[in-house]
Coordinates of C-alpha atoms in Angstrom, one line a residue:
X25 CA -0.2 69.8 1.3
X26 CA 1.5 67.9 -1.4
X27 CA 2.9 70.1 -4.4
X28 CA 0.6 70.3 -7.6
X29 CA 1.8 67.5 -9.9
X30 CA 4.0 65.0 -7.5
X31 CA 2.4 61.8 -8.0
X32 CA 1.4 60.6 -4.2
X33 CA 3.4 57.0 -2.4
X34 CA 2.0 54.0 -3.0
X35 CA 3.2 52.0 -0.4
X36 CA 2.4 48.0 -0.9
X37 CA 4.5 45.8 1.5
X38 CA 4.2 46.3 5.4
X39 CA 6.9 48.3 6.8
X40 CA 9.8 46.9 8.0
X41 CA 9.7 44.2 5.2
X42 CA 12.9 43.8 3.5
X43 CA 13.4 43.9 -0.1
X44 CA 16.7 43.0 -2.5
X45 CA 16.7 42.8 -5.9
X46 CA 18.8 42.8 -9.2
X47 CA 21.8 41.7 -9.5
X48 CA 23.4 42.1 -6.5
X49 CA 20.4 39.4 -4.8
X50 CA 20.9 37.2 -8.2
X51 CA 24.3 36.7 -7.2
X52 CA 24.0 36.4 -3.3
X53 CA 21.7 33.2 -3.9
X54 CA 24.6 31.7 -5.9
X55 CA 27.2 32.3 -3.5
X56 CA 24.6 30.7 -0.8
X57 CA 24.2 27.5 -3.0
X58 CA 28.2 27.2 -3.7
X59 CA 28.7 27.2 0.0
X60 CA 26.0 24.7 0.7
X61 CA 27.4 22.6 -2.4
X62 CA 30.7 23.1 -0.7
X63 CA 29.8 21.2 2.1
X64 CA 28.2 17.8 0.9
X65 CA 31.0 17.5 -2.5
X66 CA 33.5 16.0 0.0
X67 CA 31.2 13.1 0.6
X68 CA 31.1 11.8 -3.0
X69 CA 32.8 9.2 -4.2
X70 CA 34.3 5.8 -2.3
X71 CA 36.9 7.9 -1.2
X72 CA 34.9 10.7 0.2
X73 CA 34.2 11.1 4.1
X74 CA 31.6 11.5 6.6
X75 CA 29.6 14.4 8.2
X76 CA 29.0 14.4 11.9
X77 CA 25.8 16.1 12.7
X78 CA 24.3 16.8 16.4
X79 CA 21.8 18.8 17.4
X80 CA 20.3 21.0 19.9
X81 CA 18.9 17.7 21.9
X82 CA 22.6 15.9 22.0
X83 CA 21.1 13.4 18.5
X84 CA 24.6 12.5 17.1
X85 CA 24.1 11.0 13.1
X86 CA 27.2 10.4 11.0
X87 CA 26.2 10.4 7.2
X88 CA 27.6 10.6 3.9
X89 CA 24.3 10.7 2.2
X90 CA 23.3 13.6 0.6
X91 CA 19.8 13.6 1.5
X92 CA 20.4 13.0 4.9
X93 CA 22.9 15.5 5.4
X94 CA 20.5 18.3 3.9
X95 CA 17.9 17.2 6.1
X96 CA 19.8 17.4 9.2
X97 CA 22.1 20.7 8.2
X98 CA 18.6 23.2 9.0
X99 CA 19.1 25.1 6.2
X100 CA 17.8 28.5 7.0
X101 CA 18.4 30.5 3.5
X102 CA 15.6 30.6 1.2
X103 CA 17.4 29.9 -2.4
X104 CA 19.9 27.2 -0.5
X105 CA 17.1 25.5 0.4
X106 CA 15.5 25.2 -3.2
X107 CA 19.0 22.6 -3.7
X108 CA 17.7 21.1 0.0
X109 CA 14.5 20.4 -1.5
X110 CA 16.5 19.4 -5.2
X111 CA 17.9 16.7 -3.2
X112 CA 15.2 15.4 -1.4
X113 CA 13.2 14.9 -4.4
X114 CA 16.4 13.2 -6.2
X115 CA 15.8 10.7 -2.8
X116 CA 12.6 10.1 -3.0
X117 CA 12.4 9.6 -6.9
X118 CA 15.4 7.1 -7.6
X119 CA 16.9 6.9 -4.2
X120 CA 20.5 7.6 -4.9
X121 CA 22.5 10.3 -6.9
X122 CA 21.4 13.2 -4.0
X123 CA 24.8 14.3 -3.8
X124 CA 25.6 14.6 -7.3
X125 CA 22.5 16.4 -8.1
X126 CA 23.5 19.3 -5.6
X127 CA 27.2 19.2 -7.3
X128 CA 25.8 19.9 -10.5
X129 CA 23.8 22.3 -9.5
X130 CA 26.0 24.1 -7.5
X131 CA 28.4 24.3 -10.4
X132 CA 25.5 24.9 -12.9
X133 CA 25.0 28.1 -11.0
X134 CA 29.3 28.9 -10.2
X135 CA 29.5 28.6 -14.0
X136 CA 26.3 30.7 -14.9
X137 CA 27.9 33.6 -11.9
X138 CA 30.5 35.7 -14.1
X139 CA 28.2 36.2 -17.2
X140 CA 25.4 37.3 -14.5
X141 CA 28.2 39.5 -13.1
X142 CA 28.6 41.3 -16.9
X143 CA 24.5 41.8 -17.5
X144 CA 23.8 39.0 -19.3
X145 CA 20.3 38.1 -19.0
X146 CA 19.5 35.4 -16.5
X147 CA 16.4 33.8 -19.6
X148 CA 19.5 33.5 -21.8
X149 CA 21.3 31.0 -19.6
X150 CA 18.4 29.4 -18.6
X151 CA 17.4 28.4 -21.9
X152 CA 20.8 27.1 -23.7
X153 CA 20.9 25.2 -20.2
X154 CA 18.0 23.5 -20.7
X155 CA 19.0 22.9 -24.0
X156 CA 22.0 21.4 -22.9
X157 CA 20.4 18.8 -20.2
X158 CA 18.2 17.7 -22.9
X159 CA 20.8 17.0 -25.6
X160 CA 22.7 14.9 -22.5
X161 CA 19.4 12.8 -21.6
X162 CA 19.2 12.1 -25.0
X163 CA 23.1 11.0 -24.6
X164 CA 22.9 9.0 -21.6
X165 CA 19.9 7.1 -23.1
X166 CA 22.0 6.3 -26.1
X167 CA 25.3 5.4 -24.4
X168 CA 22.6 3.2 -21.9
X169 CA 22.9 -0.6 -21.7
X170 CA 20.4 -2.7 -21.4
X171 CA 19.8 -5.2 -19.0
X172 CA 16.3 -6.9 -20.7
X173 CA 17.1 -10.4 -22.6
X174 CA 20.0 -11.3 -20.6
X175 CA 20.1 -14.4 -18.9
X176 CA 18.8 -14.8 -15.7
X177 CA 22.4 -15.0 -14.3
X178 CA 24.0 -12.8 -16.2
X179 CA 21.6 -9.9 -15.2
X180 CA 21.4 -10.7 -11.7
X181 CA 24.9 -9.9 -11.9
X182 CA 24.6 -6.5 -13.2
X183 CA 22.4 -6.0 -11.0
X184 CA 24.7 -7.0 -8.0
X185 CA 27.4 -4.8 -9.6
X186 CA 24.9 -1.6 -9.8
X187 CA 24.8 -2.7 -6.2
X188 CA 27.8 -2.7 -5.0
X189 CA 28.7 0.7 -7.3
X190 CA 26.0 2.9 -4.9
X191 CA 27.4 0.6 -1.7
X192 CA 31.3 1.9 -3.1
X193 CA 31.1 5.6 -1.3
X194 CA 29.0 4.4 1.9
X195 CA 30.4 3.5 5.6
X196 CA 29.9 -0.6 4.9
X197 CA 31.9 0.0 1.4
X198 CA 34.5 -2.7 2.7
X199 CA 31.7 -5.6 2.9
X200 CA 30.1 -4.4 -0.1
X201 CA 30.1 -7.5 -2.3
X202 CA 28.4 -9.3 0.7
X203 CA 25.2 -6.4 1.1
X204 CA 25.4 -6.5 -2.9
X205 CA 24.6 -10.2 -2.9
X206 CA 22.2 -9.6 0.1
X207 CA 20.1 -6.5 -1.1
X208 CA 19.5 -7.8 -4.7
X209 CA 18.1 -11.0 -3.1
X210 CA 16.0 -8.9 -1.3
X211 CA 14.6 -6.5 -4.3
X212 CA 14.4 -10.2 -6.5
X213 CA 12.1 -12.1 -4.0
X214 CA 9.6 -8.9 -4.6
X215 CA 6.6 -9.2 -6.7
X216 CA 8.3 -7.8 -10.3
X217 CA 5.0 -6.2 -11.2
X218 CA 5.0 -3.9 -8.0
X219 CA 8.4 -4.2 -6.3
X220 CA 6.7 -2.7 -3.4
X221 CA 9.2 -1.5 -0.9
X222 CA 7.3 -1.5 2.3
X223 CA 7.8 -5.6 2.1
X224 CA 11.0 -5.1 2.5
X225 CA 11.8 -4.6 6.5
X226 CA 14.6 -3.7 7.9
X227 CA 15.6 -4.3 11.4
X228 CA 18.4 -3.2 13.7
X229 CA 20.3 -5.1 16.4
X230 CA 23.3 -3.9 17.9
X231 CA 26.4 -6.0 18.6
X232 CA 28.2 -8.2 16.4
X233 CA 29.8 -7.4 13.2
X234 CA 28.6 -6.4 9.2
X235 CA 28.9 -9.9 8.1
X236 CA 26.6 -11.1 11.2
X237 CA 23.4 -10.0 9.0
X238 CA 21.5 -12.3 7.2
X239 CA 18.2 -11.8 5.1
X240 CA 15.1 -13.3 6.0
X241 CA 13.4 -14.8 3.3
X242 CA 9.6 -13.6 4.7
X243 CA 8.8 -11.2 7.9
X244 CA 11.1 -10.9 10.6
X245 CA 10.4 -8.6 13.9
X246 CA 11.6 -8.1 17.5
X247 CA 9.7 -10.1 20.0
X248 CA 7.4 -8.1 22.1
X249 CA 6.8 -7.5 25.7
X250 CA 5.7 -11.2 27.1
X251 CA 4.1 -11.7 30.2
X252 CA 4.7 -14.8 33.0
X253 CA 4.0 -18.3 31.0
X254 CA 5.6 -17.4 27.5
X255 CA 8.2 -19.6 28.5
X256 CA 6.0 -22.4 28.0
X257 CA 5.1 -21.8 24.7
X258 CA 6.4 -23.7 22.2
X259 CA 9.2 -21.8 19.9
X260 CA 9.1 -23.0 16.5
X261 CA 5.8 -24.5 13.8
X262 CA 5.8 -26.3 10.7
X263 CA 3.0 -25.0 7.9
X264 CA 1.3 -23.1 11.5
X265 CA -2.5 -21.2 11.2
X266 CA -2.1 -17.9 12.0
X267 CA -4.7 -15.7 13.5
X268 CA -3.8 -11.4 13.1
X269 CA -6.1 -9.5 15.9
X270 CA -6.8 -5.7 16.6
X271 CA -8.1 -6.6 20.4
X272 CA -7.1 -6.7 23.5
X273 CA -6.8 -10.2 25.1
X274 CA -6.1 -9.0 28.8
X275 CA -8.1 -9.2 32.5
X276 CA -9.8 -6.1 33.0
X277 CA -12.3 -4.7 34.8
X278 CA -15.6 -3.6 32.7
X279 CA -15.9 -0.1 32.2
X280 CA -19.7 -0.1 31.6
X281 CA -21.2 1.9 34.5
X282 CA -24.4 0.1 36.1
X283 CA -26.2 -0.5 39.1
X284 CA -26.9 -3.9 39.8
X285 CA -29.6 -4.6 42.9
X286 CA -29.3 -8.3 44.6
X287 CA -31.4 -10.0 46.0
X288 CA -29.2 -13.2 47.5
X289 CA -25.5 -12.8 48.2
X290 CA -25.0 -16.0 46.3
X291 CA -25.6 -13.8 43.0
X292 CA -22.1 -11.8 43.6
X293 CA -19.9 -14.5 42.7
X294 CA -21.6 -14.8 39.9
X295 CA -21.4 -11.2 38.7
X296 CA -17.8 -11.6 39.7
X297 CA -17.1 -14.7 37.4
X298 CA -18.4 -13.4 34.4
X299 CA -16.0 -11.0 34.2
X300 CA -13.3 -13.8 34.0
X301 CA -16.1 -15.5 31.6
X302 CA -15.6 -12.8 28.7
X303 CA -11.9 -13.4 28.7
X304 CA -12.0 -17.0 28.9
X305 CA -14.5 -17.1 26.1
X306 CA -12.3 -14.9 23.8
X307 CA -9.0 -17.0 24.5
X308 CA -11.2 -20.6 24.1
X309 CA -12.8 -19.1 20.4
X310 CA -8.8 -18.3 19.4
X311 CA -7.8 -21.8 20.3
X312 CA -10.6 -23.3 18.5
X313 CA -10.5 -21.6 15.5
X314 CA -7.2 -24.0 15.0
X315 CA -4.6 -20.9 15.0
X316 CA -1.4 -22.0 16.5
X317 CA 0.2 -18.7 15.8
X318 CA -2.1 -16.0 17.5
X319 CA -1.0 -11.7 17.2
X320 CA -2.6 -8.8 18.2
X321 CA -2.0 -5.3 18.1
X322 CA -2.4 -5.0 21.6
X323 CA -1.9 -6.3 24.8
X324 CA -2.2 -10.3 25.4
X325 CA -2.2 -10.6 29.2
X326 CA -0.8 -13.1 31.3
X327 CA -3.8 -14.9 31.5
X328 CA -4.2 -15.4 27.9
X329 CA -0.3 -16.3 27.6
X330 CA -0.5 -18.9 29.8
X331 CA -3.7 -19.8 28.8
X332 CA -2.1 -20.0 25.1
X333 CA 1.1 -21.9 26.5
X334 CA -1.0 -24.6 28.1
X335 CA -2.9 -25.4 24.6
X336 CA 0.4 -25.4 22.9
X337 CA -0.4 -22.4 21.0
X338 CA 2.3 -19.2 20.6
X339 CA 1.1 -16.1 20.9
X340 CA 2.8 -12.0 20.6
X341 CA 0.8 -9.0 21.9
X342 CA 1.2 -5.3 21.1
X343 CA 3.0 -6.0 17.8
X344 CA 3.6 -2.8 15.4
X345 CA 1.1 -2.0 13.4
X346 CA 3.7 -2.0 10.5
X347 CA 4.9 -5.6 11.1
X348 CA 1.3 -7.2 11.6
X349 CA 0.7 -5.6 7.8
X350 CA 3.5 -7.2 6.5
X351 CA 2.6 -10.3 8.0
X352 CA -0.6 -10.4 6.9
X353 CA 0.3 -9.4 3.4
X354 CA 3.0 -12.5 3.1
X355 CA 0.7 -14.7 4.9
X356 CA -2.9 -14.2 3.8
X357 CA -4.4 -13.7 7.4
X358 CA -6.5 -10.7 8.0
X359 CA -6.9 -9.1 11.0
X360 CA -10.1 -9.4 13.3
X361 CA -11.8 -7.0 15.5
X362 CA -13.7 -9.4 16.9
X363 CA -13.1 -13.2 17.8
X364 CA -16.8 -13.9 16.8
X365 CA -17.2 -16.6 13.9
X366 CA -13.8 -16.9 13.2
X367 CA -13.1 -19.3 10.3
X368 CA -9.6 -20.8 8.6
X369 CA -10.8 -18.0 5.9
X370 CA -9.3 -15.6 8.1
X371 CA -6.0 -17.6 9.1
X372 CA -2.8 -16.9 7.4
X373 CA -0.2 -19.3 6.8
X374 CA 3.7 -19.7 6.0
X375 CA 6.2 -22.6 5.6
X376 CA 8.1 -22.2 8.9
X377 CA 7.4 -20.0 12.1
X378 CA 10.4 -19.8 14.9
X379 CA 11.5 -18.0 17.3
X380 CA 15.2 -17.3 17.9
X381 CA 18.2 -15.3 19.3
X382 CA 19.6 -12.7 17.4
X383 CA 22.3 -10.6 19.4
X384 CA 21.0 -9.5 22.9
X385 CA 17.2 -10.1 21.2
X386 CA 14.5 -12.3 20.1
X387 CA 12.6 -12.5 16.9
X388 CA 10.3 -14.3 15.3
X389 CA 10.4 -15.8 11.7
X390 CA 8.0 -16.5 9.5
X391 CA 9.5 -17.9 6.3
X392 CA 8.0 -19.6 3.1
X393 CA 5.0 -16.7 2.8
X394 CA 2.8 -18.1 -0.1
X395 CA 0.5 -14.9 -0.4
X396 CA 2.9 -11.8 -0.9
X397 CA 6.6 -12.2 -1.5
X398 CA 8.3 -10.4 1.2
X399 CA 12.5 -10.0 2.9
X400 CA 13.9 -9.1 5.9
X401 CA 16.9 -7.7 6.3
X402 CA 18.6 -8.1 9.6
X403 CA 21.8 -5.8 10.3
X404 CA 24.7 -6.0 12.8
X405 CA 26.8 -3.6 13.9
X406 CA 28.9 -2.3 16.7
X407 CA 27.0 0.9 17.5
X408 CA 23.4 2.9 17.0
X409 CA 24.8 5.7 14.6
X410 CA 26.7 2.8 12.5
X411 CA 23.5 0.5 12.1
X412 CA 21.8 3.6 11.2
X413 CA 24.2 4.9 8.4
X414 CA 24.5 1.1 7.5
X415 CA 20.5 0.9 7.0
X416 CA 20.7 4.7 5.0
X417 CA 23.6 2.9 2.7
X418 CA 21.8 -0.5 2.2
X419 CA 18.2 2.2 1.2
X420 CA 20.0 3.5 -1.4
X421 CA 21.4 0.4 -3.0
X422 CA 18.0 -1.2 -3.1
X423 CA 16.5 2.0 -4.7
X424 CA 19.3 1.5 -6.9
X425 CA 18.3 -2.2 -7.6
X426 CA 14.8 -1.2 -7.8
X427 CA 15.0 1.3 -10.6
X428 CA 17.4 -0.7 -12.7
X429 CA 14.4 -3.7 -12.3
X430 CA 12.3 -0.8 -13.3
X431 CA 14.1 0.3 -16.1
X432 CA 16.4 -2.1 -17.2
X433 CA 19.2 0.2 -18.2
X434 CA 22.6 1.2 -16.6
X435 CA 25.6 3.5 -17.8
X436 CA 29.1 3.5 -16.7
X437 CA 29.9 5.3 -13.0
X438 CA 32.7 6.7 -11.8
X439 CA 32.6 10.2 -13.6
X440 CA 32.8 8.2 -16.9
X441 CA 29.6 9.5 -18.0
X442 CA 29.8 12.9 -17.2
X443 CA 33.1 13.2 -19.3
X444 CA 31.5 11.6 -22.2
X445 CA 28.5 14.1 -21.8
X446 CA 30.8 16.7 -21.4
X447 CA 32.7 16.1 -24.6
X448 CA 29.6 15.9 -26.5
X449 CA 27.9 18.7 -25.4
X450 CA 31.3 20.9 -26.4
X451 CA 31.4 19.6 -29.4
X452 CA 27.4 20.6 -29.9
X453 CA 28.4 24.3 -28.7
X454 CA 31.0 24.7 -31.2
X455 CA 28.5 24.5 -34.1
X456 CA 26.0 26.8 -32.2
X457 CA 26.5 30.7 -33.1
X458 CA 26.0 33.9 -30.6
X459 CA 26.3 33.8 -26.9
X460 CA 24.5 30.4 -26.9
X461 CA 27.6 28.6 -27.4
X462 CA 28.9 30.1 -24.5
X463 CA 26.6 29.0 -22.1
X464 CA 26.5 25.3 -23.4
X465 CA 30.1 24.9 -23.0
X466 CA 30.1 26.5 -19.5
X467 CA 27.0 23.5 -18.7
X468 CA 29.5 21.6 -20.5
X469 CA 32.2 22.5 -17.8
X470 CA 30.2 21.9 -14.7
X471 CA 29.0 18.4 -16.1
X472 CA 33.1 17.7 -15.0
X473 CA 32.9 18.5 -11.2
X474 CA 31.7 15.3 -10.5
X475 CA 34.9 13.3 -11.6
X476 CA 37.2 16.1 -10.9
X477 CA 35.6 15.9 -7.4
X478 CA 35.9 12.2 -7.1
X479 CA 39.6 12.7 -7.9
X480 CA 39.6 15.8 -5.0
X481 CA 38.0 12.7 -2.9
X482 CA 40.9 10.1 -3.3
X483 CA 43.8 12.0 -3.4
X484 CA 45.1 10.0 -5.8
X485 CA 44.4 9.0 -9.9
X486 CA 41.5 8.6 -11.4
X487 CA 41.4 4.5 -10.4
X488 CA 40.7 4.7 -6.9
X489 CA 41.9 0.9 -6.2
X490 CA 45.3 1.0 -8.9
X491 CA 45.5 4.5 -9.9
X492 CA 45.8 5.6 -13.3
X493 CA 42.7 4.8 -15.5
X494 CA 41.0 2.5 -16.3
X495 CA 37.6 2.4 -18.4
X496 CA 34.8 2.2 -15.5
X497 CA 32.3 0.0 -17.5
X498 CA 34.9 -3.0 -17.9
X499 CA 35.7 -1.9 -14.1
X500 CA 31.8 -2.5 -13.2
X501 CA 30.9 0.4 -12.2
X502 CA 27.5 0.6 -13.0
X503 CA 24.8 2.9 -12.7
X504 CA 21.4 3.1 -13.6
X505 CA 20.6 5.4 -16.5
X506 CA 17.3 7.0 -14.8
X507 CA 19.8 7.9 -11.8
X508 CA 22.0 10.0 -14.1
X509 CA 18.8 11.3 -16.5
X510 CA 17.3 12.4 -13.2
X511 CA 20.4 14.7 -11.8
X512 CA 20.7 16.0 -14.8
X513 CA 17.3 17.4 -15.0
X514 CA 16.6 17.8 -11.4
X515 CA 19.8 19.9 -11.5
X516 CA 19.1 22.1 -14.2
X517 CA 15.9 23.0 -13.6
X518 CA 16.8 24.0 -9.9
X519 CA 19.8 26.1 -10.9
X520 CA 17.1 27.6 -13.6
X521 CA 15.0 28.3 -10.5
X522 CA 17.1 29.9 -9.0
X523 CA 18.0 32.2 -11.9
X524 CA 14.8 32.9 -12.4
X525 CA 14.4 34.9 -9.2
X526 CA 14.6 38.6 -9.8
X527 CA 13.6 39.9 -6.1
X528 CA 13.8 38.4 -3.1
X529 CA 11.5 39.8 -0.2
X530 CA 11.8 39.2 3.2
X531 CA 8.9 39.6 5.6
X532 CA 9.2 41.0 8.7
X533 CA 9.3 39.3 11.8
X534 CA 6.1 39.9 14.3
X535 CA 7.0 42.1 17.2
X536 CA 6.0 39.5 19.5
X537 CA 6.4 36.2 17.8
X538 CA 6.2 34.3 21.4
X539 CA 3.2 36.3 22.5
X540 CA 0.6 34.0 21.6
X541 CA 2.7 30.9 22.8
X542 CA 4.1 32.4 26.3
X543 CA 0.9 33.8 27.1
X544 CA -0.7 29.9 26.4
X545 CA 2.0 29.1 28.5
X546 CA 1.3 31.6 31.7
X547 CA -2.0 30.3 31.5
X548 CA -0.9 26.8 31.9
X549 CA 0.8 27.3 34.4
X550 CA -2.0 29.3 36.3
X551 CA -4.1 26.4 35.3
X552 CA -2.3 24.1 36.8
X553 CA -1.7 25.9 39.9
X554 CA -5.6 26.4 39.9
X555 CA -5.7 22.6 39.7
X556 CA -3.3 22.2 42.1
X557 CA -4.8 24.9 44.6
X558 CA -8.4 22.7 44.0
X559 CA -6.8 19.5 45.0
X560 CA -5.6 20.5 47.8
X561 CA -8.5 21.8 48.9
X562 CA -10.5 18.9 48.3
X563 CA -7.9 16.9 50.7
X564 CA -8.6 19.8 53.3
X565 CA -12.1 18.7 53.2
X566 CA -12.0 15.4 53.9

């Protein structure tokens, strides 16, 4: 019996469920985001280096970008992986920057650690913090150039030089100028009232060098599986029709299940030909529709390629669903489900379609799109994991170009920024009373990891290429403004996250997590034996 006036346990979490709170938890999340900012700081910068990543399945990926690297590191603890998802969101937002926004936060956090240590309150921080980040917004939109009025060559410059500033810390930094020039031809043949992305592709062919890549000015894609006869067809149209499908254009038998009774044997052929009848009317309605250019999703037979190649007509089966978009798009054509009453309202059309040899491949061209403005970009390289960090680097500089399209302002790079914030914001905690101006300047003093990381980076002065200094913005080392505003406030409000967590709680882990899976898994297999055992038995009886 419990004793007369002991209250009696409450007990709310399942048993075995593990609990930490206070400050002890407070600061074990810190020290778990320091070591994960650890880790991806040596990438920043021109002068920073690479992470090589494998995994359980023998993938091999060799990255410097931030994003990527948190993506592939599996991070597994819970307030580490609020700066994974910090990152990822920096990615998807501006595209670049997804290394400096876990720097910042990491040392938003390292500098917030000793005055959690002596009790002060976590709210405190948190709100001269995000104080602090929106006095520097402010800053960085006033210290912000603007690219709007310029002259069509002069800003197509800065944007080449914004460019080549998020191309400086990549794997292709030593043929930078040349993807500069390349990807802000790319973003500039857009449509400036969307700059839509997906019509910009990107394709990979291995062998070769950098400067091997070219930009196609319209869609570009590798040429599919042909069948016997494509030979014949003819490689290359001026001003061609083109006709998009979503059918097959193959021999096959009908699947329709019917019983047909005859009367004279004569009628077999005849039930025989029509089968070759469907096909021959689908591949005659194509032809005369006046397409020259004819693409479907899926398979075109032999039959119809050499049925094609004799009419003088090209044609590319099982083409990605991705590429025929973008083909229609540029091109006007819209894709059929049907060959029925097909009419040149339906054909697409471009300046130039060719086929040719790029590397160990073929692609086709189409060039001169009058419907959508689309690119291509085509890259080169020596091996799979460089054309892959290549097409990650050349990602980030067109994000880069698209956002300073967007928003037509850039700062200076290079850590120049940050200083400048720095300054300011020291000077603002200086006139602030109480504990305030405490926490202000310590924002204040993380705002510097990024150039005194830079300088970790190179080894060497602040002036990567001459040492010294030098003032970044006659250097052109550009940056858009919304890439810095974004850091900054992505990185402050996940360090104030993760202050903001008092208790962490753990849930306990089943006591036969596999159960349900392994026990699927034995009855599989007994399902298959049971197959097995039926098959076999059915052989026995015949």
């Amino acid at each position: 019996m419990m004793p007369f006036g002991m209250q009696p346990q409450i007990i709310l979490l399942k048993e075995g469920t593990d609990t930490s709170q206070g400050k002890a938890q407070l600061i074990s999340n810190i020290n778990a985001c320091a070591a994960l900012t650890d880790t991806v700081r040596t990438t920043l910068g021109p002068r920073g280096m690479d992470k090589l990543i494998y995994d359980d399945k023998g993938n091999v990926t060799i990255s410097n970008d931030g994003a990527t690297i948190m993506k592939l590191l599996d991070v597994v603890h819970p307030a580490a992986k609020t700066l994974v998802d910090v990152s990822l969101s920096q990615d998807a937002e501006v595209g670049d920057g997804t290394t400096t926004v876990v720097v910042l936060a990491g040392e938003f956090l390292r500098e917030a650690k000793p005055y959690i240590e002596e009790g002060v309150h976590p709210r405190s921080i948190m709100r001269s913090y995000r104080q602090a980040a929106t006095l520097a917004v402010a800053k960085v939109k006033e210290l912000s150039v603007s690219l709007e009025g310029k002259p069509e060559a002069e800003r197509r410059d800065l944007l080449v030089k914004c460019a080549a500033t998020s191309l400086n810390s990549k794997l292709v930094s030593g043929e930078r100028d040349f993807f500069a020039e390349m990807v802000v031809s790319a973003v500039s043949r857009l449509d400036p009232a969307t700059l839509d992305l997906k019509m910009i592709g990107m394709k990979k062919v291995i062998g070769g060098g950098l400067r091997d890549s070219f930009l196609v000015d319209g869609v570009a894609f590798k040429k599919t599986f042909s069948y016997a006869g494509f030979e014949q067809q003819p490689k290359s149209f001026k001003n061609p029709k083109i006709l998009a499908l979503n059918i097959e254009l193959e021999l096959k038998s009908e699947k329709e299940n019917a019983e047909i009774r005859l009367d004279d044997p004569a009628q077999y052929q005849s039930i025989v030909d029509a089968e070759w009848n469907i096909i021959y009317d689908k591949l005659a309605k194509c032809v005369a529709s006046g397409a020259q250019v004819v693409l479907s999703r899926l398979a075109i037979g032999d039959l119809g390629t050499q049925y094609f190649a004799d009419r003088g007509v090209f044609c590319a089966g099982r083409v990605a669903e991705e590429d025929l978009q973008r083909v229609c798009k540029a091109t006007g054509a819209r894709v059929q489900t049907t060959v029925n009453n097909l009419d040149t309202a339906v054909l697409g059309t471009c300046e130039s379609f060719e086929e040719r040899q790029v590397g160990g491949d073929r692609y086709n061209l189409f060039t001169g799109c009058p419907e959508a403005r689309t690119a291509t970009i085509v890259l080169r390289g020596g091996s799979e994991q460089f054309i892959d960090e290549a097409d990650r680097s050349l990602h980030d500089a067109i994000m880069i170009v698209r956002r300073a399209l967007k928003h037509a302002h850039v700062v200076p790079g290079g850590g120049a920024i940050d200083m400048e914030l720095s300054r300011v914001l020291r000077d603002h905690a200086r006139t602030i009373p109480g504990k305030s101006q405490l926490f202000i300047a310590s924002f204040a003093r993380a705002l510097e990891a990024i150039p005194r990381q830079l300088c970790d980076n190179a080894h060497f002065g602040v002036d990567v290429n001459n040492g010294g200094v030098c003032n970044t913005f006659d250097a052109f080392v550009w940056e858009p403004a919304l890439v810095k505003i974004n850091a900054i406030q992505s990185a402050t409000e996940g360090a104030c996250l993760i202050l903001s967590v008092d208790e962490t709680v753990r849930n306990p882990a089943s006591e036969a997590p596999d159960a349900s899976a392994m026990g699927g898994g034995r009855g599989g297999m007994g399902g298959r034996g049971g197959m097995g055992g039926r098959g076999r038995g059915r052989g026995m009886r015949r």
